[in-house]
Backbone as a printed PyTorch tensor [residue, N CA C, xyz], in Angstrom:
tensor([[[ -3.3490, -43.4700,   3.5620],
         [ -2.5500, -42.6520,   2.8490],
         [ -3.3970, -41.3520,   2.3020]],

        [[ -4.5360, -41.4570,   1.8590],
         [ -5.2790, -40.3660,   1.5850],
         [ -5.5400, -39.3980,   2.7800]],

        [[ -5.7950, -40.0780,   3.9640],
         [ -6.0930, -39.3070,   5.1610],
         [ -4.9280, -38.3980,   5.4840]],

        [[ -3.6770, -38.8820,   5.2690],
         [ -2.3900, -37.9880,   5.5860],
         [ -2.3580, -36.7800,   4.5450]],

        [[ -2.7900, -37.1230,   3.1880],
         [ -2.7550, -36.0870,   2.0760],
         [ -3.8630, -35.0330,   2.5020]],

        [[ -5.0360, -35.4790,   3.0130],
         [ -5.9530, -34.4320,   3.2800],
         [ -5.6280, -33.6210,   4.3870]],

        [[ -4.9040, -34.3060,   5.4310],
         [ -4.4970, -33.5930,   6.5950],
         [ -3.3600, -32.6620,   6.2120]],

        [[ -2.4870, -32.9190,   5.2780],
         [ -1.4260, -32.1020,   4.8830],
         [ -1.9430, -30.8990,   4.2480]],

        [[ -3.0980, -31.0090,   3.3420],
         [ -3.6280, -29.9620,   2.4860],
         [ -4.4720, -28.9800,   3.5700]],

        [[ -4.8030, -29.5020,   4.7170],
         [ -5.4110, -28.5820,   5.5870],
         [ -4.4760, -27.5120,   6.3460]],

        [[ -3.1490, -27.7020,   6.2130],
         [ -2.1630, -26.8670,   6.6660],
         [ -2.1710, -25.5620,   5.9550]],

        [[ -1.9630, -24.4690,   6.7370],
         [ -2.0410, -23.1620,   5.9720],
         [ -0.7270, -22.5480,   6.5740]],

        [[ -0.2170, -21.4350,   5.6880],
         [  1.1270, -20.8060,   5.9800],
         [  0.9100, -19.2370,   5.9120]],

        [[  1.7110, -18.6300,   6.5700],
         [  2.0350, -17.1520,   6.2530],
         [  3.3950, -17.1950,   5.9110]],

        [[  3.5570, -16.8110,   4.4490],
         [  4.7160, -16.7930,   3.8380],
         [  5.2820, -15.3410,   3.7780]],

        [[  6.4590, -15.0970,   4.1760],
         [  7.0220, -13.7310,   4.4040],
         [  8.3700, -13.5390,   3.7830]],

        [[  8.2850, -12.2500,   2.9720],
         [  9.4850, -11.7270,   2.7020],
         [ 10.4670, -11.4660,   4.0550]],

        [[ 11.6940, -11.1010,   3.9080],
         [ 12.3840, -10.8520,   5.0720],
         [ 12.7890,  -9.4440,   5.1750]],

        [[ 13.3040,  -8.8630,   4.2090],
         [ 13.8940,  -7.4310,   4.4090],
         [ 12.6820,  -6.4710,   4.0540]],

        [[ 12.5090,  -5.5090,   4.9520],
         [ 11.6260,  -4.5310,   5.1190],
         [ 10.2170,  -5.0910,   5.1560]],

        [[ 10.1730,  -6.4070,   5.6600],
         [  8.8220,  -6.9590,   5.9220],
         [  8.8990,  -7.4510,   7.4500]],

        [[  9.9780,  -8.1810,   7.7970],
         [ 10.2350,  -8.5950,   9.1410],
         [ 11.3570,  -7.7640,   9.7820]],

        [[ 12.4020,  -7.5220,   8.9610],
         [ 13.5750,  -6.8800,   9.6180],
         [ 13.7420,  -5.6260,   8.5980]],

        [[ 14.4660,  -4.6150,   9.2480],
         [ 14.9310,  -3.3310,   8.5490],
         [ 15.8260,  -3.7940,   7.4010]],

        [[ 15.6270,  -3.3460,   6.2330],
         [ 16.4410,  -3.5710,   5.0770],
         [ 17.8620,  -2.9150,   5.1010]],

        [[ 18.7650,  -3.6680,   5.0380],
         [ 20.2240,  -3.2410,   5.0960],
         [ 20.6430,  -3.9610,   3.7520]],

        [[ 21.1640,  -3.2430,   2.6900],
         [ 21.4150,  -3.9130,   1.3020],
         [ 22.5460,  -4.9590,   1.4900]],

        [[ 22.2640,  -6.0510,   1.0020],
         [ 23.1080,  -7.1920,   1.1020],
         [ 23.6320,  -7.4090,   2.5230]],

        [[ 22.7910,  -7.6440,   3.3860],
         [ 22.9380,  -7.8360,   4.7470],
         [ 23.6800,  -9.1900,   5.0350]],

        [[ 24.9070,  -9.1090,   5.6600],
         [ 25.6860, -10.2970,   5.9650],
         [ 26.0930, -10.2340,   7.4390]],

        [[ 25.9060,  -9.2120,   8.1640],
         [ 26.2500,  -8.9980,   9.5090],
         [ 25.1250,  -9.2570,  10.4100]],

        [[ 25.0530, -10.2400,  11.3220],
         [ 23.9850, -10.4840,  12.2500],
         [ 23.7230,  -9.3040,  13.2030]],

        [[ 24.7230,  -8.4560,  13.4970],
         [ 24.7060,  -7.3360,  14.4630],
         [ 23.9590,  -6.1920,  13.8260]],

        [[ 23.6280,  -6.2630,  12.6290],
         [ 22.8680,  -5.1700,  11.8970],
         [ 21.4350,  -5.5100,  11.7750]],

        [[ 20.9430,  -6.7190,  12.2970],
         [ 19.6190,  -7.1970,  12.3040],
         [ 18.6960,  -6.4110,  13.2340]],

        [[ 17.7510,  -5.8560,  12.5880],
         [ 16.6630,  -4.9440,  13.5850],
         [ 15.4290,  -5.3100,  13.1900]],

        [[ 14.5940,  -5.8880,  14.1930],
         [ 13.2500,  -6.1230,  13.7160],
         [ 12.3450,  -4.8700,  13.4480]],

        [[ 11.4100,  -5.0090,  12.6380],
         [ 10.5880,  -3.7960,  12.3940],
         [  9.5900,  -3.9420,  13.5540]],

        [[  9.0480,  -2.6100,  13.9390],
         [  8.2100,  -2.5970,  15.3380],
         [  7.1960,  -3.6480,  15.5500]],

        [[  6.3620,  -4.0060,  14.5340],
         [  5.2610,  -5.0810,  14.8980],
         [  5.5800,  -6.4090,  14.6670]],

        [[  6.8230,  -6.7570,  14.2240],
         [  7.1280,  -8.1400,  13.5890],
         [  6.8300,  -9.1800,  14.6460]],

        [[  7.4100,  -9.0770,  15.8120],
         [  7.2960, -10.1080,  16.7780],
         [  5.8540, -10.3010,  17.1580]],

        [[  5.0710,  -9.3160,  17.4350],
         [  3.6740,  -9.5440,  17.9140],
         [  2.7810,  -9.9970,  16.7550]],

        [[  3.0370,  -9.6710,  15.5570],
         [  2.3530, -10.0790,  14.3390],
         [  2.6320, -11.7260,  14.1870]],

        [[  3.9310, -11.9860,  14.3140],
         [  4.2560, -13.3940,  13.9740],
         [  3.6560, -14.3750,  15.1980]],

        [[  3.6560, -13.6980,  16.4210],
         [  3.2000, -14.5730,  17.5820],
         [  1.6200, -14.8820,  17.3340]],

        [[  0.9860, -13.7960,  16.7410],
         [ -0.5360, -13.9180,  16.4080],
         [ -0.7130, -15.0780,  15.4910]],

        [[  0.0760, -14.9420,  14.3920],
         [ -0.1840, -16.0670,  13.3110],
         [  0.2460, -17.4210,  13.8350]],

        [[  1.2690, -17.4690,  14.7390],
         [  1.7220, -18.8710,  15.1040],
         [  0.6630, -19.2470,  16.1150]],

        [[  0.0030, -18.5040,  17.0170],
         [ -1.0220, -18.9060,  17.8610],
         [ -2.3400, -19.3710,  17.0890]],

        [[ -2.6100, -18.7700,  15.9570],
         [ -3.7400, -19.1650,  15.1420],
         [ -3.4490, -20.4030,  14.2800]],

        [[ -2.3290, -20.9650,  14.4160],
         [ -2.0390, -22.2240,  13.8310],
         [ -1.4720, -22.2970,  12.4240]],

        [[ -0.9540, -20.9980,  12.0480],
         [ -0.2920, -20.9440,  10.6560],
         [  1.3180, -21.3880,  10.8120]],

        [[  1.6750, -21.9680,   9.8930],
         [  3.2070, -22.2000,   9.6460],
         [  3.6930, -20.7380,   9.3570]],

        [[  4.9420, -20.5980,   9.6010],
         [  5.5510, -19.4310,   9.3320],
         [  6.7220, -19.6960,   8.2930]],

        [[  6.8520, -19.1370,   7.2650],
         [  7.6530, -19.5510,   6.1040],
         [  8.3500, -18.2280,   5.5240]],

        [[  9.7280, -18.3060,   5.4760],
         [ 10.3390, -17.1080,   4.9360],
         [ 10.6420, -17.5200,   3.5340]],

        [[ 10.3120, -16.6550,   2.6340],
         [ 10.7570, -16.8160,   1.2200],
         [ 11.4550, -15.5080,   0.7460]],

        [[ 12.6640, -15.5580,   0.4820],
         [ 13.4230, -14.3820,   0.2590],
         [ 14.4520, -14.5670,  -0.8940]],

        [[ 14.5040, -13.4610,  -1.7550],
         [ 15.6390, -13.3130,  -2.6870],
         [ 16.8250, -12.6970,  -2.0150]],

        [[ 17.9040, -13.4230,  -2.0880],
         [ 19.2390, -13.0640,  -1.4110],
         [ 20.3640, -12.8990,  -2.6250]],

        [[ 20.1450, -11.9040,  -3.5550],
         [ 20.9510, -11.8230,  -4.6560],
         [ 22.3970, -11.4460,  -4.3290]],

        [[ 22.7190, -11.0010,  -3.1250],
         [ 24.0040, -10.5360,  -2.8180],
         [ 25.0180, -11.8890,  -2.9710]],

        [[ 24.3160, -13.0890,  -2.6590],
         [ 25.1660, -14.2220,  -2.7140],
         [ 25.6410, -14.4120,  -4.2970]],

        [[ 24.6710, -14.4110,  -5.1870],
         [ 24.9190, -14.5660,  -6.5200],
         [ 25.9260, -13.4390,  -7.0430]],

        [[ 25.8860, -12.2190,  -6.3950],
         [ 26.6860, -11.1510,  -6.9540],
         [ 28.0220, -11.1880,  -6.2370]],

        [[ 28.2100, -12.1470,  -5.4030],
         [ 29.6190, -12.3710,  -4.7110],
         [ 29.8690, -11.3750,  -3.5000]],

        [[ 28.6190, -10.7110,  -2.9830],
         [ 28.8390,  -9.7050,  -1.9140],
         [ 28.9040, -10.1490,  -0.6060]],

        [[ 27.9450, -11.2780,  -0.3900],
         [ 27.9320, -12.0930,   0.8380],
         [ 27.7800, -13.4970,   0.6490]],

        [[ 27.9030, -14.3300,   1.5980],
         [ 27.7920, -15.7860,   1.3270],
         [ 26.6850, -16.4100,   2.0390]],

        [[ 26.3880, -17.5790,   1.6520],
         [ 25.2570, -18.3580,   2.1230],
         [ 25.1370, -18.4370,   3.6360]],

        [[ 26.5210, -18.5150,   4.1640],
         [ 26.4860, -18.8240,   5.6030],
         [ 26.1590, -17.3850,   6.2870]],

        [[ 26.5880, -16.2130,   5.7840],
         [ 26.2790, -15.0280,   6.2570],
         [ 24.8010, -14.8170,   6.1800]],

        [[ 24.1110, -15.2370,   5.1530],
         [ 22.6050, -15.0940,   5.0220],
         [ 22.0100, -15.8670,   6.0740]],

        [[ 22.5860, -17.3010,   6.3740],
         [ 21.9710, -18.0280,   7.4120],
         [ 22.2430, -17.4340,   8.8900]],

        [[ 23.2980, -16.8720,   9.0890],
         [ 23.6430, -16.0570,  10.3490],
         [ 22.6730, -15.0680,  10.6010]],

        [[ 22.2080, -14.3220,   9.5230],
         [ 21.3680, -13.2310,   9.6310],
         [ 19.9200, -13.7080,   9.9810]],

        [[ 19.5710, -14.8750,   9.3830],
         [ 18.3450, -15.4450,   9.5430],
         [ 18.2470, -15.9560,  11.0140]],

        [[ 19.3240, -16.5320,  11.5230],
         [ 19.3950, -17.0730,  12.8860],
         [ 19.1740, -15.9700,  13.7790]],

        [[ 19.9770, -14.9130,  13.5360],
         [ 19.7530, -13.6760,  14.4670],
         [ 18.3410, -13.1030,  14.4190]],

        [[ 17.6460, -13.1740,  13.3850],
         [ 16.4150, -12.5800,  13.1460],
         [ 15.4450, -13.5850,  14.0650]],

        [[ 15.6060, -14.7440,  13.8440],
         [ 14.8000, -15.7810,  14.6740],
         [ 15.0760, -15.5660,  16.2650]],

        [[ 16.2950, -15.3240,  16.5840],
         [ 16.5650, -15.1100,  17.9290],
         [ 15.9970, -13.8950,  18.4560]],

        [[ 15.8600, -12.7440,  17.6390],
         [ 15.1260, -11.5640,  18.1160],
         [ 13.5840, -11.8390,  18.0950]],

        [[ 13.2370, -12.6130,  17.1890],
         [ 11.6640, -12.8590,  17.2120],
         [ 11.3360, -13.7460,  18.4270]],

        [[ 12.3530, -14.5450,  18.9870],
         [ 12.0640, -15.4870,  19.9980],
         [ 11.3210, -16.6640,  19.5130]],

        [[ 11.4680, -16.9670,  18.1940],
         [ 10.7900, -18.2130,  17.6090],
         [ 11.5070, -18.5290,  16.2420]],

        [[ 11.3370, -19.7590,  15.9870],
         [ 11.9450, -20.3010,  14.7820],
         [ 10.9530, -20.2510,  13.6660]],

        [[ 11.2920, -20.0030,  12.4610],
         [ 10.4550, -20.0990,  11.2050],
         [ 10.3620, -21.5810,  11.0360]],

        [[  9.2260, -22.0170,  10.3520],
         [  8.9400, -23.4900,  10.1530],
         [  9.6770, -23.8420,   8.9590]],

        [[ 10.0520, -22.8910,   8.0460],
         [ 10.9310, -23.0700,   6.9140],
         [ 11.4460, -21.8280,   6.4230]],

        [[ 12.7480, -21.8650,   5.9580],
         [ 13.4030, -20.7600,   5.2370],
         [ 13.8400, -21.1300,   4.0040]],

        [[ 13.4090, -20.2580,   2.8670],
         [ 13.7030, -20.7150,   1.5690],
         [ 14.3220, -19.4210,   0.8580]],

        [[ 15.3190, -19.5620,   0.3490],
         [ 16.0600, -18.4180,  -0.3150],
         [ 16.6040, -18.6480,  -1.6130]],

        [[ 16.5330, -17.8160,  -2.6550],
         [ 17.0170, -17.8360,  -3.8430],
         [ 18.1820, -16.9410,  -3.8420]],

        [[ 19.4460, -17.5700,  -4.2230],
         [ 20.6210, -16.8100,  -3.9850],
         [ 21.1070, -16.2150,  -5.3910]],

        [[ 20.3710, -16.5360,  -6.3800],
         [ 20.7140, -15.9920,  -7.8140],
         [ 20.5730, -14.4990,  -7.9390]],

        [[ 21.4120, -13.9140,  -8.7180],
         [ 21.4840, -12.5420,  -9.0220],
         [ 20.3610, -12.3270, -10.1460]],

        [[ 19.6200, -11.1180, -10.2240],
         [ 18.8240, -10.9520, -11.3910],
         [ 19.5800, -11.0050, -12.6090]],

        [[ 18.8460, -11.6290, -13.5930],
         [ 19.4000, -11.8300, -14.9390],
         [ 20.2530, -13.1700, -14.9620]],

        [[ 20.4390, -13.9640, -14.0050],
         [ 21.0800, -15.0540, -13.9800],
         [ 20.2320, -16.2710, -14.5220]],

        [[ 20.5020, -16.8600, -15.7380],
         [ 19.7730, -17.6760, -16.3410],
         [ 19.3720, -18.9690, -15.5240]],

        [[ 20.1590, -19.1940, -14.6380],
         [ 19.9360, -20.4730, -13.8010],
         [ 19.0690, -20.2900, -12.6330]],

        [[ 18.9070, -18.9860, -12.2450],
         [ 18.1320, -18.6940, -11.0060],
         [ 16.8410, -17.9320, -11.4390]],

        [[ 16.6390, -17.6480, -12.6500],
         [ 15.3580, -16.8710, -12.9700],
         [ 14.0960, -17.5590, -12.7430]],

        [[ 14.1550, -19.0040, -12.7230],
         [ 13.0280, -19.7720, -12.3860],
         [ 12.6230, -19.8500, -10.9010]],

        [[ 13.4690, -19.4990, -10.0610],
         [ 13.5590, -19.6090,  -8.7360],
         [ 13.2670, -18.2410,  -8.1170]],

        [[ 13.8500, -17.2800,  -8.5500],
         [ 13.6700, -15.9170,  -8.0650],
         [ 12.2830, -15.4950,  -8.0070]],

        [[ 11.8530, -14.7810,  -6.8110],
         [ 10.4380, -14.0030,  -6.9210],
         [ 10.5720, -12.9790,  -7.9380]],

        [[  9.7030, -12.7680,  -8.8060],
         [  8.2220, -13.1880,  -8.6950],
         [  7.8880, -14.5920,  -9.1430]],

        [[  8.6910, -15.2920,  -9.3270],
         [  8.4040, -16.8400,  -9.7790],
         [  7.8480, -17.4290,  -8.4780]],

        [[  6.9750, -18.3560,  -8.6100],
         [  6.2740, -18.9160,  -7.2820],
         [  7.1540, -20.1140,  -6.8520]],

        [[  8.3340, -20.4410,  -7.2450],
         [  9.1440, -21.6710,  -7.0410],
         [  9.3940, -21.6530,  -5.3870]],

        [[  9.7090, -20.7090,  -4.6680],
         [ 10.0520, -20.8390,  -3.2580],
         [  8.9030, -21.1930,  -2.5540]],

        [[  7.7030, -20.5890,  -2.7610],
         [  6.4060, -21.0260,  -2.1450],
         [  6.0980, -22.4910,  -2.4860]],

        [[  6.1600, -22.8260,  -3.7550],
         [  5.7650, -24.1300,  -4.2180],
         [  6.6780, -25.1960,  -3.5210]],

        [[  7.9720, -24.8110,  -3.3950],
         [  8.9800, -25.6790,  -2.8000],
         [  8.6220, -26.0360,  -1.3480]],

        [[  8.3390, -24.7540,  -0.6700],
         [  7.9050, -24.8440,   0.7530],
         [  6.7180, -25.6500,   0.9990]],

        [[  5.6490, -25.4280,   0.0670],
         [  4.4490, -26.0460,   0.3030],
         [  4.5860, -27.5870,   0.1780]],

        [[  5.4200, -27.9600,  -0.7930],
         [  5.6770, -29.3510,  -1.0300],
         [  6.4730, -30.0680,   0.0580]],

        [[  7.5060, -29.3100,   0.6600],
         [  8.3040, -29.8760,   1.7180],
         [  7.5160, -29.7060,   3.1240]],

        [[  6.7800, -28.8170,   3.2930],
         [  6.1520, -28.5290,   4.6190],
         [  4.6100, -28.9630,   4.6730]],

        [[  4.1230, -29.3380,   3.5830],
         [  2.7570, -29.9850,   3.3910],
         [  1.6520, -29.0060,   3.7110]],

        [[  1.7840, -27.6510,   3.1420],
         [  0.6220, -26.7370,   3.4350],
         [  0.0230, -26.4140,   1.9830]],

        [[ -1.1430, -25.8540,   1.9960],
         [ -1.9740, -25.6380,   0.8200],
         [ -1.6940, -24.1510,   0.5160]],

        [[ -1.1640, -23.6980,  -0.5210],
         [ -0.8350, -22.3640,  -0.8620],
         [ -2.1600, -21.7350,  -1.1170]],

        [[ -3.1290, -22.2060,  -1.4370],
         [ -4.4470, -21.6100,  -1.6040],
         [ -5.1930, -21.2520,  -0.3570]],

        [[ -4.7170, -21.6810,   0.8300],
         [ -5.1840, -21.3410,   2.1060],
         [ -4.1310, -20.4830,   2.8090]],

        [[ -3.1900, -20.0690,   2.1010],
         [ -2.0360, -19.3430,   2.7320],
         [ -1.9460, -17.8360,   2.1890]],

        [[ -1.0970, -17.0840,   2.7980],
         [ -0.9390, -15.6940,   2.6240],
         [  0.5420, -15.4240,   2.3570]],

        [[  0.7830, -14.5180,   1.3050],
         [  2.1530, -14.1430,   1.1090],
         [  2.1760, -12.6750,   1.3880]],

        [[  3.1540, -12.2270,   2.2750],
         [  3.2700, -10.9230,   2.8070],
         [  4.7180, -10.4120,   2.3250]],

        [[  4.6730,  -9.3220,   1.7830],
         [  5.9090,  -8.6840,   1.4360],
         [  5.7750,  -7.1600,   0.9960]],

        [[  7.0070,  -6.4270,   0.6160],
         [  6.8180,  -4.9890,   0.6180],
         [  7.1210,  -4.5290,  -0.8490]],

        [[  7.2030,  -5.6270,  -1.7270],
         [  7.4600,  -5.3680,  -3.2660],
         [  6.5770,  -6.1690,  -4.1370]],

        [[  6.5380,  -5.6610,  -5.4140],
         [  5.7650,  -6.3740,  -6.4610],
         [  6.1710,  -7.7580,  -6.5740]],

        [[  7.4010,  -8.1290,  -6.5100],
         [  7.9180,  -9.5140,  -6.7310],
         [  7.4100, -10.3600,  -5.4930]],

        [[  7.1660,  -9.8010,  -4.4060],
         [  6.4470, -10.6940,  -3.3340],
         [  4.8660, -10.9300,  -3.7480]],

        [[  4.2800,  -9.8810,  -4.0650],
         [  2.9170,  -9.9370,  -4.5330],
         [  2.7640, -10.9620,  -5.5880]],

        [[  3.4090, -10.8160,  -6.6460],
         [  3.3150, -11.6230,  -7.8810],
         [  3.6030, -13.1110,  -7.3880]],

        [[  4.7680, -13.3080,  -6.7460],
         [  5.0340, -14.6260,  -6.2230],
         [  3.8530, -15.2640,  -5.5180]],

        [[  3.2160, -14.6920,  -4.5700],
         [  2.2620, -15.3070,  -3.7910],
         [  1.0070, -15.6400,  -4.8300]],

        [[  0.6680, -14.7540,  -5.7880],
         [ -0.5020, -14.9570,  -6.5920],
         [ -0.1950, -16.0660,  -7.5080]],

        [[  1.0760, -16.1160,  -8.0480],
         [  1.3380, -17.1620,  -8.9510],
         [  1.3700, -18.5800,  -8.3610]],

        [[  1.5130, -18.4670,  -7.0450],
         [  1.3370, -19.7500,  -6.3690],
         [ -0.0370, -19.9870,  -5.8070]],

        [[ -0.9270, -19.1890,  -6.0640],
         [ -2.3570, -19.4440,  -5.6420],
         [ -2.7390, -18.8450,  -4.1330]],

        [[ -1.7430, -18.0700,  -3.6610],
         [ -2.0500, -17.5930,  -2.3320],
         [ -2.5530, -16.0860,  -2.4210]],

        [[ -3.2440, -15.6600,  -1.3710],
         [ -3.6240, -14.2800,  -1.3090],
         [ -2.2840, -13.4360,  -0.9990]],

        [[ -2.0670, -12.3070,  -1.5420],
         [ -0.9990, -11.3870,  -1.4220],
         [ -1.2100, -10.2800,  -0.7120]],

        [[ -0.3810,  -9.8290,   0.3730],
         [ -0.5770,  -8.6770,   1.1410],
         [  0.6720,  -7.7740,   1.0210]],

        [[  0.5510,  -6.5620,   0.5850],
         [  1.6500,  -5.6670,   0.5450],
         [  1.6440,  -5.0080,   1.8270]],

        [[  2.9630,  -4.8280,   2.4840],
         [  3.1780,  -4.0900,   3.6380],
         [  3.7990,  -2.9110,   3.1610]],

        [[  3.4480,  -1.7430,   3.7230],
         [  3.9780,  -0.4670,   3.4140],
         [  5.1840,  -0.1350,   4.3810]],

        [[  6.0370,  -1.0710,   4.5680],
         [  7.1750,  -0.8690,   5.4530],
         [  8.4550,  -0.7620,   4.7610]],

        [[  8.4700,  -0.8020,   3.3820],
         [  9.7140,  -0.7330,   2.5850],
         [  9.6850,   0.5520,   1.9160]],

        [[ 10.8280,   0.7560,   0.9910],
         [ 10.7280,   1.7170,   0.1390],
         [ 11.2290,   1.2240,  -1.1930]],

        [[ 10.2900,   1.5050,  -2.0610],
         [ 10.3580,   1.0140,  -3.5480],
         [ 11.2010,   1.9180,  -4.3570]],

        [[ 12.2030,   1.4130,  -5.0500],
         [ 12.9310,   2.2600,  -5.8910],
         [ 12.4090,   2.2530,  -7.3080]],

        [[ 11.3280,   1.7140,  -7.6640],
         [ 10.8380,   1.5250,  -8.9780],
         [  9.3550,   1.9250,  -8.9070]],

        [[  9.1490,   3.1340,  -9.3920],
         [  7.6620,   3.4960,  -9.2410],
         [  6.6640,   2.6320, -10.0780]],

        [[  6.9870,   2.1040, -11.1280],
         [  6.0480,   1.3370, -11.8940],
         [  5.8410,   0.0280, -11.1730]],

        [[  6.8840,  -0.5430, -10.7220],
         [  6.6010,  -1.8110,  -9.9130],
         [  5.7890,  -1.4300,  -8.5700]],

        [[  5.9910,  -0.3250,  -8.0020],
         [  5.1990,   0.0600,  -6.8110],
         [  3.6370,   0.1890,  -7.1820]],

        [[  3.4560,   0.7440,  -8.3810],
         [  2.0190,   0.8110,  -8.8220],
         [  1.4660,  -0.5610,  -8.9890]],

        [[  2.2560,  -1.3910,  -9.6290],
         [  1.7960,  -2.7920,  -9.9470],
         [  1.4500,  -3.5340,  -8.6750]],

        [[  2.3820,  -3.3170,  -7.7480],
         [  2.2400,  -4.0370,  -6.3880],
         [  0.9180,  -3.5480,  -5.6920]],

        [[  0.6810,  -2.2460,  -5.7320],
         [ -0.5290,  -1.7070,  -5.1060],
         [ -1.8480,  -2.1740,  -5.8460]],

        [[ -1.6560,  -2.3250,  -7.2400],
         [ -2.8410,  -2.7640,  -8.0380],
         [ -3.1650,  -4.1830,  -7.8520]],

        [[ -2.1110,  -5.0340,  -7.7080],
         [ -2.3330,  -6.4580,  -7.7340],
         [ -2.5560,  -7.1040,  -6.3180]],

        [[ -2.0390,  -6.3030,  -5.3640],
         [ -2.1410,  -6.9390,  -3.8850],
         [ -3.7060,  -7.0690,  -3.4800]],

        [[ -3.9390,  -8.1900,  -2.8090],
         [ -5.2340,  -8.3890,  -2.3150],
         [ -5.6610,  -7.5420,  -1.2710]],

        [[ -4.5050,  -7.0640,  -0.4440],
         [ -4.7540,  -6.0420,   0.5810],
         [ -3.4900,  -5.4170,   0.7800]],

        [[ -3.4530,  -4.0900,   1.2490],
         [ -2.4120,  -3.2020,   1.5400],
         [ -2.5210,  -2.8800,   2.9650]],

        [[ -1.3560,  -3.0460,   3.6680],
         [ -1.2840,  -2.8330,   5.2270],
         [ -0.1680,  -1.9050,   5.5900]],

        [[ -0.2990,  -1.1090,   6.4020],
         [  0.6870,  -0.1800,   6.7300],
         [  1.7200,  -0.9050,   7.6790]],

        [[  1.4460,  -2.1150,   8.2840],
         [  2.5030,  -2.7390,   9.0330],
         [  2.2430,  -4.2530,   8.9470]],

        [[  3.2310,  -4.9970,   9.3490],
         [  3.0630,  -6.5430,   9.4140],
         [  2.0050,  -6.9110,  10.2420]],

        [[  1.7380,  -6.1750,  11.3970],
         [  0.6960,  -6.6090,  12.4190],
         [ -0.6990,  -6.4020,  11.6760]],

        [[ -0.8020,  -5.4360,  10.9780],
         [ -2.1890,  -5.2340,  10.3730],
         [ -2.2090,  -6.2140,   9.1020]],

        [[ -1.2730,  -6.5250,   8.5350],
         [ -1.2800,  -7.6590,   7.5230],
         [ -1.7870,  -8.9600,   8.0840]],

        [[ -1.1020,  -9.3520,   9.2290],
         [ -1.4830, -10.6240,   9.8380],
         [ -2.9210, -10.6160,  10.3480]],

        [[ -3.3530,  -9.4310,  10.8960],
         [ -4.7330,  -9.3770,  11.3610],
         [ -5.7270,  -9.4720,  10.2490]],

        [[ -5.4330,  -8.8960,   9.1010],
         [ -6.3150,  -9.0960,   7.9000],
         [ -6.2410, -10.5810,   7.4580]],

        [[ -5.1950, -11.0780,   7.4470],
         [ -5.0980, -12.6590,   7.0700],
         [ -5.9720, -13.5220,   8.0070]],

        [[ -5.7730, -13.2200,   9.3080],
         [ -6.5870, -13.8810,  10.3160],
         [ -8.0060, -13.6400,   9.9980]],

        [[ -8.4240, -12.5880,   9.9280],
         [ -9.9530, -12.2430,   9.5490],
         [-10.3570, -12.9550,   8.2620]],

        [[ -9.5710, -12.8660,   7.2800],
         [-10.0160, -13.4780,   5.9690],
         [ -9.9020, -14.9250,   6.2420]],

        [[ -9.0900, -15.7040,   7.0340],
         [ -9.1710, -17.0210,   7.3010],
         [-10.4280, -17.4730,   8.0090]],

        [[-11.0290, -16.6400,   8.6690],
         [-12.3550, -17.0670,   9.5310],
         [-13.5050, -16.8970,   8.5230]],

        [[-13.3570, -16.2450,   7.4480],
         [-14.5810, -16.1170,   6.5650],
         [-15.0170, -17.4350,   5.9580]]])
């Protein structure tokens, strides 16, 4: 039994936000036909997969909690994203609560819940893993889970204070997902 636990802890993951990290952000995206990969997403995730990382999606999808889209629409968008990537994620974890929902506040990023749940279910070590996203909530979520956090400059932040916080707290800032993955792979080799 200990051998299996040690083996599970040796697994590592690249944990990714979805919108403006892997795909172009369309507010409350529920239409799979609007899914568009960001330019380096496929190449970046292929590199991570080849290096032996699990690929995990951790995404706040508050449009469900706001009644603007359904869970099945989110799933259809995720399926289309995987189709365009040419690979499946090892795990997809979404929080559907709207900001301010008292029942969802412990699950929404910046809380570490999605990463901790993924680590428990998929058997990876958050301390050997990397969280990549375009917002402060992604950076904070990764750090609270014990992961290194990488800010990608592929999104547009609508809150200057949170953007400053993200830049100050990120372990690394990358202009693209490809450069974020390359930094993670270099860091993993250290």
